PDB file of C-alpha atoms in Angstrom:
ATOM      1  CA  MET P  13      38.005-107.995-192.184  1.00  0.00           C
ATOM      2  CA  ALA P  14      39.995-106.100-194.714  1.00  0.00           C
ATOM      3  CA  ARG P  15      40.045-106.916-198.438  1.00  0.00           C
ATOM      4  CA  ILE P  16      42.916-106.018-200.992  1.00  0.00           C
ATOM      5  CA  ILE P  17      41.219-104.321-203.718  1.00  0.00           C
ATOM      6  CA  ASP P  18      44.773-103.111-205.284  1.00  0.00           C
ATOM      7  CA  LYS P  19      47.931-102.153-203.937  1.00  0.00           C
ATOM      8  CA  ASP P  20      46.698 -98.895-202.732  1.00  0.00           C
ATOM      9  CA  THR P  21      43.016 -99.648-202.014  1.00  0.00           C
ATOM     10  CA  ARG P  22      41.380-101.793-199.263  1.00  0.00           C
ATOM     11  CA  LEU P  23      37.753-102.553-198.247  1.00  0.00           C
ATOM     12  CA  ILE P  24      37.392-102.720-194.598  1.00  0.00           C
ATOM     13  CA  ASP P  25      34.179-104.044-193.410  1.00  0.00           C
ATOM     14  CA  LEU P  26      32.387-105.367-190.048  1.00  0.00           C
ATOM     15  CA  ASP P  27      29.203-106.694-189.234  1.00  0.00           C
ATOM     16  CA  PHE P  28      26.825-106.732-186.305  1.00  0.00           C
ATOM     17  CA  GLY P  29      24.298-109.788-186.523  1.00  0.00           C
ATOM     18  CA  GLU P  30      20.538-109.689-186.046  1.00  0.00           C
ATOM     19  CA  LEU P  31      19.260-109.544-182.674  1.00  0.00           C
ATOM     20  CA  THR P  32      15.745-110.090-181.197  1.00  0.00           C
ATOM     21  CA  VAL P  33      14.874-108.682-177.956  1.00  0.00           C
ATOM     22  CA  SER P  34      11.316-109.533-176.548  1.00  0.00           C
ATOM     23  CA  ALA P  35      10.011-107.834-173.420  1.00  0.00           C
ATOM     24  CA  ALA P  36       6.796-108.559-171.304  1.00  0.00           C
ATOM     25  CA  ARG P  37       5.382-106.430-168.573  1.00  0.00           C
ATOM     26  CA  GLU P  38       3.139-107.237-165.597  1.00  0.00           C
ATOM     27  CA  ALA P  39       0.001-104.960-165.386  1.00  0.00           C
ATOM     28  CA  GLY P  40       0.892-102.035-163.287  1.00  0.00           C
ATOM     29  CA  SER P  41       4.559-102.208-163.563  1.00  0.00           C
ATOM     30  CA  VAL P  42       6.411 -99.170-164.865  1.00  0.00           C
ATOM     31  CA  VAL P  43       9.266-101.668-166.208  1.00  0.00           C
ATOM     32  CA  PRO P  44       9.413-104.885-168.285  1.00  0.00           C
ATOM     33  CA  THR P  45       9.203-107.986-165.787  1.00  0.00           C
ATOM     34  CA  SER P  46      10.565-110.395-168.607  1.00  0.00           C
ATOM     35  CA  ILE P  47      13.417-110.114-171.117  1.00  0.00           C
ATOM     36  CA  THR P  48      14.425-112.635-173.729  1.00  0.00           C
ATOM     37  CA  THR P  49      17.014-112.244-176.551  1.00  0.00           C
ATOM     38  CA  GLY P  50      17.824-114.434-179.638  1.00  0.00           C
ATOM     39  CA  GLY P  51      19.536-114.510-182.849  1.00  0.00           C
ATOM     40  CA  ASN P  52      22.931-114.749-184.265  1.00  0.00           C
ATOM     41  CA  GLY P  53      23.745-111.318-182.970  1.00  0.00           C
ATOM     42  CA  THR P  54      23.923-112.627-179.404  1.00  0.00           C
ATOM     43  CA  SER P  55      27.462-113.732-180.120  1.00  0.00           C
ATOM     44  CA  VAL P  56      28.816-110.296-179.888  1.00  0.00           C
ATOM     45  CA  VAL P  57      26.424-108.861-177.207  1.00  0.00           C
ATOM     46  CA  LEU P  58      28.579-107.001-174.509  1.00  0.00           C
ATOM     47  CA  ASN P  59      25.303-106.320-172.452  1.00  0.00           C
ATOM     48  CA  VAL P  60      21.617-106.375-172.409  1.00  0.00           C
ATOM     49  CA  LEU P  61      19.673-104.431-169.517  1.00  0.00           C
ATOM     50  CA  GLU P  62      17.861-107.177-167.765  1.00  0.00           C
ATOM     51  CA  ALA P  63      14.122-107.343-166.521  1.00  0.00           C
ATOM     52  CA  ASN P  64      12.886-105.159-163.847  1.00  0.00           C
ATOM     53  CA  ASN P  65      15.194-102.350-164.806  1.00  0.00           C
ATOM     54  CA  GLN P  66      14.324 -99.066-166.587  1.00  0.00           C
ATOM     55  CA  TYR P  67      14.693 -99.331-170.345  1.00  0.00           C
ATOM     56  CA  ALA P  68      15.090-103.142-169.899  1.00  0.00           C
ATOM     57  CA  GLY P  69      15.974-104.631-173.331  1.00  0.00           C
ATOM     58  CA  SER P  70      18.554-102.147-174.355  1.00  0.00           C
ATOM     59  CA  PHE P  71      21.789-103.516-175.522  1.00  0.00           C
ATOM     60  CA  ILE P  72      25.294-103.119-176.719  1.00  0.00           C
ATOM     61  CA  GLN P  73      26.928-105.250-179.212  1.00  0.00           C
ATOM     62  CA  TYR P  74      30.935-105.129-179.623  1.00  0.00           C
ATOM     63  CA  VAL P  75      33.020-106.085-182.433  1.00  0.00           C
ATOM     64  CA  ARG P  76      36.811-105.896-182.419  1.00  0.00           C
ATOM     65  CA  LEU P  77      38.307-105.644-185.923  1.00  0.00           C
ATOM     66  CA  ASP P  78      41.870-107.142-185.966  1.00  0.00           C
ATOM     67  CA  LEU P  79      44.075-105.069-188.235  1.00  0.00           C
ATOM     68  CA  ASP P  80      47.339-105.984-186.747  1.00  0.00           C
ATOM     69  CA  TYR P  81      48.774-106.796-190.275  1.00  0.00           C
ATOM     70  CA  MET P  82      48.583-103.196-191.050  1.00  0.00           C
ATOM     71  CA  VAL P  83      50.973-102.414-188.375  1.00  0.00           C
ATOM     72  CA  ARG P  84      53.252-105.025-189.183  1.00  0.00           C
ATOM     73  CA  ASN P  85      53.257-103.685-192.761  1.00  0.00           C
ATOM     74  CA  ASN P  86      53.427-100.012-192.046  1.00  0.00           C
ATOM     75  CA  GLU P  87      50.051 -99.504-193.914  1.00  0.00           C
ATOM     76  CA  VAL P  88      47.981 -96.749-193.388  1.00  0.00           C
ATOM     77  CA  MET P  89      44.607 -96.406-195.156  1.00  0.00           C
ATOM     78  CA  LEU P  90      42.359 -93.408-195.355  1.00  0.00           C
ATOM     79  CA  PRO P  91      38.570 -93.853-195.672  1.00  0.00           C
ATOM     80  CA  VAL P  92      37.123 -92.151-198.672  1.00  0.00           C
ATOM     81  CA  GLU P  93      33.688 -93.454-198.560  1.00  0.00           C
ATOM     82  CA  ALA P  94      31.464 -95.017-196.027  1.00  0.00           C
ATOM     83  CA  SER P  95      28.683 -97.379-196.631  1.00  0.00           C
ATOM     84  CA  ILE P  96      26.201 -98.529-193.922  1.00  0.00           C
ATOM     85  CA  GLN P  97      23.848-101.649-195.245  1.00  0.00           C
ATOM     86  CA  ARG P  98      21.016-102.991-193.267  1.00  0.00           C
ATOM     87  CA  THR P  99      18.572-105.696-194.027  1.00  0.00           C
ATOM     88  CA  SER P 100      15.709-103.562-192.859  1.00  0.00           C
ATOM     89  CA  PRO P 101      15.538 -99.781-192.246  1.00  0.00           C
ATOM     90  CA  VAL P 102      13.586-100.153-189.231  1.00  0.00           C
ATOM     91  CA  PRO P 103      13.315-103.144-186.472  1.00  0.00           C
ATOM     92  CA  LEU P 104      10.591-105.645-187.276  1.00  0.00           C
ATOM     93  CA  GLY P 105       8.127-106.527-184.692  1.00  0.00           C
ATOM     94  CA  PHE P 106       5.275-105.216-182.466  1.00  0.00           C
ATOM     95  CA  ASN P 107       4.419-103.440-179.281  1.00  0.00           C
ATOM     96  CA  VAL P 108       1.262-104.267-177.300  1.00  0.00           C
ATOM     97  CA  ASN P 109      -0.102-101.796-174.593  1.00  0.00           C
ATOM     98  CA  GLY P 110       3.440-100.120-174.603  1.00  0.00           C
ATOM     99  CA  ASN P 111       5.015 -96.821-174.206  1.00  0.00           C
ATOM    100  CA  ASN P 112       4.292 -95.354-177.817  1.00  0.00           C
ATOM    101  CA  PHE P 113       5.595 -91.774-177.074  1.00  0.00           C
ATOM    102  CA  ASP P 114       9.249 -92.238-176.069  1.00  0.00           C
ATOM    103  CA  GLN P 115      11.491 -92.662-179.164  1.00  0.00           C
ATOM    104  CA  THR P 116      14.146 -95.552-179.659  1.00  0.00           C
ATOM    105  CA  GLU P 117      17.831 -94.618-180.064  1.00  0.00           C
ATOM    106  CA  GLU P 118      20.345 -96.539-181.889  1.00  0.00           C
ATOM    107  CA  PHE P 119      23.995 -95.791-182.207  1.00  0.00           C
ATOM    108  CA  ILE P 120      26.943 -97.156-184.157  1.00  0.00           C
ATOM    109  CA  PHE P 121      30.496 -95.974-183.056  1.00  0.00           C
ATOM    110  CA  ILE P 122      33.854 -97.039-184.912  1.00  0.00           C
ATOM    111  CA  LEU P 123      36.685 -96.192-182.850  1.00  0.00           C
ATOM    112  CA  SER P 124      40.472 -96.504-182.983  1.00  0.00           C
ATOM    113  CA  ARG P 125      40.648 -97.258-179.258  1.00  0.00           C
ATOM    114  CA  PRO P 126      38.459 -99.206-176.907  1.00  0.00           C
ATOM    115  CA  LEU P 127      35.887 -97.941-174.350  1.00  0.00           C
ATOM    116  CA  ASN P 128      35.897 -99.369-170.663  1.00  0.00           C
ATOM    117  CA  ASN P 129      34.330-102.819-171.859  1.00  0.00           C
ATOM    118  CA  ALA P 130      34.563-104.131-168.248  1.00  0.00           C
ATOM    119  CA  ASN P 131      31.988-101.573-167.009  1.00  0.00           C
ATOM    120  CA  LEU P 132      29.806-101.788-170.106  1.00  0.00           C
ATOM    121  CA  ILE P 133      29.564-105.544-169.362  1.00  0.00           C
ATOM    122  CA  ALA P 134      28.692-105.028-165.841  1.00  0.00           C
ATOM    123  CA  ALA P 135      26.005-102.267-166.371  1.00  0.00           C
ATOM    124  CA  THR P 136      22.504-102.917-164.923  1.00  0.00           C
ATOM    125  CA  THR P 137      21.153 -99.276-165.375  1.00  0.00           C
ATOM    126  CA  THR P 138      21.090 -96.867-168.154  1.00  0.00           C
ATOM    127  CA  PHE P 139      23.794 -94.715-166.343  1.00  0.00           C
ATOM    128  CA  GLU P 140      26.516 -95.969-168.842  1.00  0.00           C
ATOM    129  CA  TYR P 141      24.081 -96.276-171.896  1.00  0.00           C
ATOM    130  CA  ASN P 142      23.325 -92.462-171.593  1.00  0.00           C
ATOM    131  CA  ASP P 143      26.547 -91.325-171.831  1.00  0.00           C
ATOM    132  CA  PHE P 144      26.917 -92.631-175.415  1.00  0.00           C
ATOM    133  CA  ARG P 145      24.586 -89.712-176.310  1.00  0.00           C
ATOM    134  CA  ASN P 146      27.433 -87.443-175.944  1.00  0.00           C
ATOM    135  CA  MET P 147      30.469 -88.909-177.498  1.00  0.00           C
ATOM    136  CA  GLY P 148      32.856 -88.644-180.482  1.00  0.00           C
ATOM    137  CA  LEU P 149      33.408 -84.847-181.085  1.00  0.00           C
ATOM    138  CA  ASN P 150      36.192 -82.656-179.455  1.00  0.00           C
ATOM    139  CA  GLY P 151      33.676 -80.630-177.567  1.00  0.00           C
ATOM    140  CA  THR P 152      32.093 -83.460-175.641  1.00  0.00           C
ATOM    141  CA  THR P 153      32.593 -85.288-172.506  1.00  0.00           C
ATOM    142  CA  GLY P 154      32.628 -88.710-171.491  1.00  0.00           C
ATOM    143  CA  LEU P 155      32.189 -90.362-168.046  1.00  0.00           C
ATOM    144  CA  ALA P 156      34.838 -92.611-166.548  1.00  0.00           C
ATOM    145  CA  THR P 157      32.291 -95.555-166.434  1.00  0.00           C
ATOM    146  CA  VAL P 158      32.192 -95.659-170.201  1.00  0.00           C
ATOM    147  CA  SER P 159      35.693 -94.345-171.074  1.00  0.00           C
ATOM    148  CA  GLY P 160      37.729 -95.149-168.272  1.00  0.00           C
ATOM    149  CA  ASP P 161      40.672 -93.021-167.124  1.00  0.00           C
ATOM    150  CA  ALA P 162      41.403 -92.131-170.836  1.00  0.00           C
ATOM    151  CA  GLY P 163      38.530 -90.136-171.042  1.00  0.00           C
ATOM    152  CA  ALA P 164      36.163 -89.916-173.764  1.00  0.00           C
ATOM    153  CA  PRO P 165      37.256 -90.628-177.381  1.00  0.00           C
ATOM    154  CA  ASN P 166      37.780 -87.434-179.450  1.00  0.00           C
ATOM    155  CA  GLN P 167      36.768 -86.857-183.116  1.00  0.00           C
ATOM    156  CA  ILE P 168      40.241 -87.987-184.390  1.00  0.00           C
ATOM    157  CA  GLN P 169      39.528 -91.320-182.493  1.00  0.00           C
ATOM    158  CA  THR P 170      36.117 -91.482-183.836  1.00  0.00           C
ATOM    159  CA  ILE P 171      36.306 -92.870-187.192  1.00  0.00           C
ATOM    160  CA  TYR P 172      32.602 -92.701-187.745  1.00  0.00           C
ATOM    161  CA  ALA P 173      29.525 -92.467-185.760  1.00  0.00           C
ATOM    162  CA  GLU P 174      25.685 -92.875-186.464  1.00  0.00           C
ATOM    163  CA  LYS P 175      22.615 -92.183-184.655  1.00  0.00           C
ATOM    164  CA  ARG P 176      19.202 -93.246-185.606  1.00  0.00           C
ATOM    165  CA  MET P 177      15.898 -92.382-184.069  1.00  0.00           C
ATOM    166  CA  TYR P 178      12.520 -94.436-184.328  1.00  0.00           C
ATOM    167  CA  SER P 179       9.017 -93.821-183.052  1.00  0.00           C
ATOM    168  CA  TYR P 180       5.626 -95.613-183.087  1.00  0.00           C
ATOM    169  CA  SER P 181       2.999 -94.013-185.278  1.00  0.00           C
ATOM    170  CA  ASN P 182      -0.853 -94.145-184.590  1.00  0.00           C
ATOM    171  CA  ASN P 183      -1.126 -94.286-188.308  1.00  0.00           C
ATOM    172  CA  LEU P 184       0.707 -97.618-188.276  1.00  0.00           C
ATOM    173  CA  GLY P 185      -1.287 -99.103-184.916  1.00  0.00           C
ATOM    174  CA  ALA P 186      -4.637-100.365-183.948  1.00  0.00           C
ATOM    175  CA  THR P 187      -5.860 -98.365-180.785  1.00  0.00           C
ATOM    176  CA  ILE P 188      -9.046 -97.994-179.128  1.00  0.00           C
ATOM    177  CA  ASN P 189      -8.584 -94.151-179.535  1.00  0.00           C
ATOM    178  CA  ASN P 190      -7.882 -94.351-183.347  1.00  0.00           C
ATOM    179  CA  GLY P 191     -11.117 -96.623-183.755  1.00  0.00           C
ATOM    180  CA  GLU P 192      -9.097 -99.556-184.959  1.00  0.00           C
ATOM    181  CA  LEU P 193      -9.971-101.577-181.787  1.00  0.00           C
ATOM    182  CA  ASP P 194     -13.474-101.917-180.459  1.00  0.00           C
ATOM    183  CA  PRO P 195     -13.580-101.012-176.831  1.00  0.00           C
ATOM    184  CA  ALA P 196     -16.298-103.509-176.081  1.00  0.00           C
ATOM    185  CA  LEU P 197     -14.320-106.252-177.521  1.00  0.00           C
ATOM    186  CA  ALA P 198     -10.654-105.250-177.435  1.00  0.00           C
ATOM    187  CA  LEU P 199      -9.884-105.165-173.640  1.00  0.00           C
ATOM    188  CA  PRO P 200      -7.191-106.047-172.187  1.00  0.00           C
ATOM    189  CA  PHE P 201      -5.846-104.566-175.280  1.00  0.00           C
ATOM    190  CA  ASN P 202      -5.728-100.811-175.651  1.00  0.00           C
ATOM    191  CA  SER P 203      -3.028-100.408-178.310  1.00  0.00           C
ATOM    192  CA  VAL P 204      -1.568-102.796-180.728  1.00  0.00           C
ATOM    193  CA  MET P 205       1.529-101.120-182.638  1.00  0.00           C
ATOM    194  CA  GLY P 206       3.028-102.396-185.391  1.00  0.00           C
ATOM    195  CA  MET P 207       6.817-101.774-186.364  1.00  0.00           C
ATOM    196  CA  PRO P 208       8.318 -98.299-185.552  1.00  0.00           C
ATOM    197  CA  VAL P 209       8.993 -95.721-188.344  1.00  0.00           C
ATOM    198  CA  LEU P 210      12.740 -94.058-188.779  1.00  0.00           C
ATOM    199  CA  ASP P 211      12.339 -90.456-187.751  1.00  0.00           C
ATOM    200  CA  SER P 212      16.096 -89.045-188.273  1.00  0.00           C
ATOM    201  CA  VAL P 213      19.607 -90.254-188.954  1.00  0.00           C
ATOM    202  CA  THR P 214      22.695 -88.149-188.098  1.00  0.00           C
ATOM    203  CA  THR P 215      26.373 -88.955-188.622  1.00  0.00           C
ATOM    204  CA  TRP P 216      29.656 -87.420-187.257  1.00  0.00           C
ATOM    205  CA  GLY P 217      33.185 -88.660-186.945  1.00  0.00           C
ATOM    206  CA  SER P 218      36.519 -87.703-188.598  1.00  0.00           C
ATOM    207  CA  MET P 219      37.006 -90.460-191.244  1.00  0.00           C
ATOM    208  CA  ALA P 220      40.583 -90.228-190.148  1.00  0.00           C
ATOM    209  CA  ALA P 221      43.229 -92.710-191.721  1.00  0.00           C
ATOM    210  CA  ILE P 222      43.094 -96.242-190.137  1.00  0.00           C
ATOM    211  CA  THR P 223      46.327 -97.637-188.941  1.00  0.00           C
ATOM    212  CA  GLY P 224      45.433-100.552-186.870  1.00  0.00           C
ATOM    213  CA  PRO P 225      45.963-102.884-184.915  1.00  0.00           C
ATOM    214  CA  ASN P 226      42.518-102.847-184.261  1.00  0.00           C
ATOM    215  CA  LEU P 227      39.026-101.165-184.806  1.00  0.00           C
ATOM    216  CA  HIS P 228      36.641-101.348-181.746  1.00  0.00           C
ATOM    217  CA  CYS P 229      33.033-101.181-182.914  1.00  0.00           C
ATOM    218  CA  TYR P 230      30.112-100.670-180.860  1.00  0.00           C
ATOM    219  CA  ARG P 231      26.138-100.594-181.650  1.00  0.00           C
ATOM    220  CA  VAL P 232      24.020 -99.387-178.789  1.00  0.00           C
ATOM    221  CA  VAL P 233      20.352 -99.600-178.589  1.00  0.00           C
ATOM    222  CA  ILE P 234      18.042 -97.712-175.909  1.00  0.00           C
ATOM    223  CA  GLN P 235      14.609 -99.086-175.990  1.00  0.00           C
ATOM    224  CA  ARG P 236      11.854 -97.910-173.863  1.00  0.00           C
ATOM    225  CA  ASN P 237       8.979 -99.606-175.589  1.00  0.00           C
ATOM    226  CA  GLN P 238       7.750-101.199-172.294  1.00  0.00           C
ATOM    227  CA  THR P 239       9.333 -98.849-169.650  1.00  0.00           C
ATOM    228  CA  PHE P 240       6.833 -96.037-168.315  1.00  0.00           C
ATOM    229  CA  ALA P 241       7.431 -92.875-166.162  1.00  0.00           C
ATOM    230  CA  GLY P 242       4.486 -93.847-163.967  1.00  0.00           C
ATOM    231  CA  SER P 243       3.640 -90.304-163.064  1.00  0.00           C
ATOM    232  CA  TYR P 244       1.365 -89.067-165.931  1.00  0.00           C
ATOM    233  CA  GLY P 245      -1.688 -91.532-165.792  1.00  0.00           C
ATOM    234  CA  GLU P 246      -0.517 -93.552-168.843  1.00  0.00           C
ATOM    235  CA  THR P 247      -3.385 -95.535-169.869  1.00  0.00           C
ATOM    236  CA  ASN P 248      -1.452 -98.575-170.953  1.00  0.00           C
ATOM    237  CA  LEU P 249       0.332 -98.774-167.624  1.00  0.00           C
ATOM    238  CA  ALA P 250      -2.711-100.676-165.795  1.00  0.00           C
ATOM    239  CA  LEU P 251      -2.689-103.266-168.584  1.00  0.00           C
ATOM    240  CA  GLU P 252      -0.251-106.128-169.234  1.00  0.00           C
ATOM    241  CA  GLY P 253       1.971-105.426-172.071  1.00  0.00           C
ATOM    242  CA  GLU P 254       4.378-107.132-174.385  1.00  0.00           C
ATOM    243  CA  GLY P 255       6.731-106.198-177.452  1.00  0.00           C
ATOM    244  CA  SER P 256       9.438-107.490-179.670  1.00  0.00           C
ATOM    245  CA  CYS P 257      12.011-105.916-181.817  1.00  0.00           C
ATOM    246  CA  GLN P 258      14.077-107.694-184.312  1.00  0.00           C
ATOM    247  CA  TRP P 259      17.117-105.705-184.959  1.00  0.00           C
ATOM    248  CA  PRO P 260      18.407-106.259-188.386  1.00  0.00           C
ATOM    249  CA  ALA P 261      22.143-107.085-189.220  1.00  0.00           C
ATOM    250  CA  VAL P 262      24.119-103.987-190.018  1.00  0.00           C
ATOM    251  CA  SER P 263      27.341-103.873-192.252  1.00  0.00           C
ATOM    252  CA  VAL P 264      29.555-101.231-192.014  1.00  0.00           C
ATOM    253  CA  ARG P 265      31.950-100.644-194.918  1.00  0.00           C
ATOM    254  CA  PHE P 266      34.862 -98.109-195.412  1.00  0.00           C
ATOM    255  CA  LEU P 267      36.362 -97.736-199.086  1.00  0.00           C
ATOM    256  CA  CYS P 268      39.955 -96.998-198.177  1.00  0.00           C
ATOM    257  CA  LYS P 269      43.165 -95.266-200.205  1.00  0.00           C
ATOM    258  CA  ASP P 270      46.833 -95.054-199.365  1.00  0.00           C
ATOM    259  CA  PRO P 271      47.154 -91.302-198.338  1.00  0.00           C
ATOM    260  CA  LYS P 272      50.905 -91.649-199.156  1.00  0.00           C
ATOM    261  CA  TYR P 273      51.944 -90.307-195.667  1.00  0.00           C
ATOM    262  CA  SER P 274      55.673 -89.607-194.643  1.00  0.00           C
ATOM    263  CA  GLU P 275      56.785 -91.482-191.850  1.00  0.00           C
ATOM    264  CA  GLY P 276      56.401 -88.704-189.447  1.00  0.00           C
ATOM    265  CA  GLU P 277      53.115 -88.325-190.550  1.00  0.00           C
ATOM    266  CA  TYR P 278      52.241 -91.917-190.202  1.00  0.00           C
ATOM    267  CA  LEU P 279      53.777 -91.836-186.512  1.00  0.00           C
ATOM    268  CA  THR P 280      51.525 -88.993-185.863  1.00  0.00           C
ATOM    269  CA  ARG P 281      48.348 -90.477-186.942  1.00  0.00           C
ATOM    270  CA  ILE P 282      49.315 -93.738-184.664  1.00  0.00           C
ATOM    271  CA  ALA P 283      49.791 -91.361-181.792  1.00  0.00           C
ATOM    272  CA  ASN P 284      46.656 -89.512-182.248  1.00  0.00           C
ATOM    273  CA  ALA P 285      44.645 -92.698-182.472  1.00  0.00           C
ATOM    274  CA  MET P 286      45.838 -94.051-179.449  1.00  0.00           C
ATOM    275  CA  ASN P 287      47.367 -91.392-177.276  1.00  0.00           C
ATOM    276  CA  ASN P 288      45.035 -91.134-174.308  1.00  0.00           C
ATOM    277  CA  ILE P 289      44.721 -94.784-173.474  1.00  0.00           C
ATOM    278  CA  SER P 290      46.118 -94.725-169.728  1.00  0.00           C
ATOM    279  CA  GLU P 291      49.042 -96.878-169.246  1.00  0.00           C
ATOM    280  CA  GLY P 292      47.776-100.049-167.502  1.00  0.00           C
ATOM    281  CA  GLY P 293      44.231 -98.990-168.034  1.00  0.00           C
ATOM    282  CA  PRO P 294      41.459-101.246-168.842  1.00  0.00           C
ATOM    283  CA  VAL P 295      41.361-102.361-172.483  1.00  0.00           C
ATOM    284  CA  ALA P 296      38.823-104.355-174.496  1.00  0.00           C
TER     285      ALA P 296
END
């Protein structure tokens, strides 16, 4: 929603609800054999990779923010500050006999135009998910499965993007190797990990002026906590595994000011925000 602070100032904010993803894996399986989800964030879930797939438990949330009134009133607002708020810096949960060496990736994209949501909804593999790793700058490319015939969003159409990476630490886990689990008593448990730690955060995007009629907002999480390569002799692979991640609610807020564009600058901004949506092409 957009809140009117004064005649030249707006606060535009959007929210992704909390989502809990639980995975269970049978002994010897390289992928989770059971996936369950819950939480109020399920109402905006676009896709969850189901059990018996690589990286099962990965998900995409989508929020479309209606700013149609801005078009009707010829308004344009330039973000001058972005604030990303979370109820927790990392997902809460645990990981038992899991993949403790691969990192988990989380993306936030705030776009002035939609992606190919029909293909994202139908995704059953990480093929579509992987394309989020290379999107949102002018020098990047995007596959048609994600962005459709319009091509990948360029930098001017990427208002804001963020990537966070998480990993499991032996310092925060109990394993047979670090001596926190007694090998005579622990089996079938080889490792019991707590919450992951935040490794890095990177941001990009144009912080370009927002004209409406919509902002298209995506949260993408690529999880590997119970997916194994199966070719390196991983100790935990032979054991049953389970894990749960409670992904916190996220609020994205833009403090915006009127840039005082001329009519020509306003029309140019609208064209730049939307110009590579193919006519009659897929929309959200």
